[in-house]
């Protein structure tokens, strides 16, 4: 009944505003990334290299769900081969937005084309204590908007986890990657449900280039299984 009797917060030191200035968005999260490429019609990868702190920040954007009953994970990482796209031995991060627990990004290692069992298969790094592997993903954030999920996370170029992590070299003009999307469930991540062996390598240290501008994610319907 006594609402709006005053503004709850006002700062006398706020800078003035020039309403007639040229277009400038100082609020959009898009300004956090200077590179973006579409990996698939349902998956986009953005990144920003921070050479001063020897890390790289990524963002994966994709569809929230495959169908009405199955939410989806987004996967991306470095190939298990330095010369081609190879799932075996790959070092991916699996990301999704949980409606209860919020954004998640987990460091994985693919030692076999199977569900994780006894430390073998598609396993979280932190699960493999026998090889002293660690989860080296930090600063996770994300959101769901209109059926699309975006998850951002940071990783060092080179971690102390030499057993399960592959070094990101921003000066390497041909660093091969893997990516995948699939259903999120009790046995999630047993394999990438869709992965493309014809992916081109990425030059993470390239000049800023947004190849996703004007490219909308296509969500809804079914996607075929591919290896």
XYZ file of N, CA, C and O in Angstrom, residues 23 125-126 189 206:
20
model
N 24.894 3.868 -31.325
C 24.447 2.606 -30.735
C 25.580 1.917 -29.986
O 26.678 1.736 -30.519
N 36.840 -36.101 -15.354
C 38.225 -36.141 -14.873
C 38.295 -36.382 -13.372
O 39.151 -37.126 -12.882
N 37.412 -35.740 -12.624
C 37.460 -35.832 -11.167
C 37.144 -37.230 -10.662
O 37.459 -37.578 -9.518
N 26.209 -39.062 -21.297
C 27.605 -38.919 -21.662
C 28.310 -40.238 -21.960
O 29.528 -40.293 -21.972
N 43.166 -16.466 -33.450
C 42.898 -15.672 -34.648
C 42.359 -14.289 -34.283
O 41.910 -14.045 -33.147
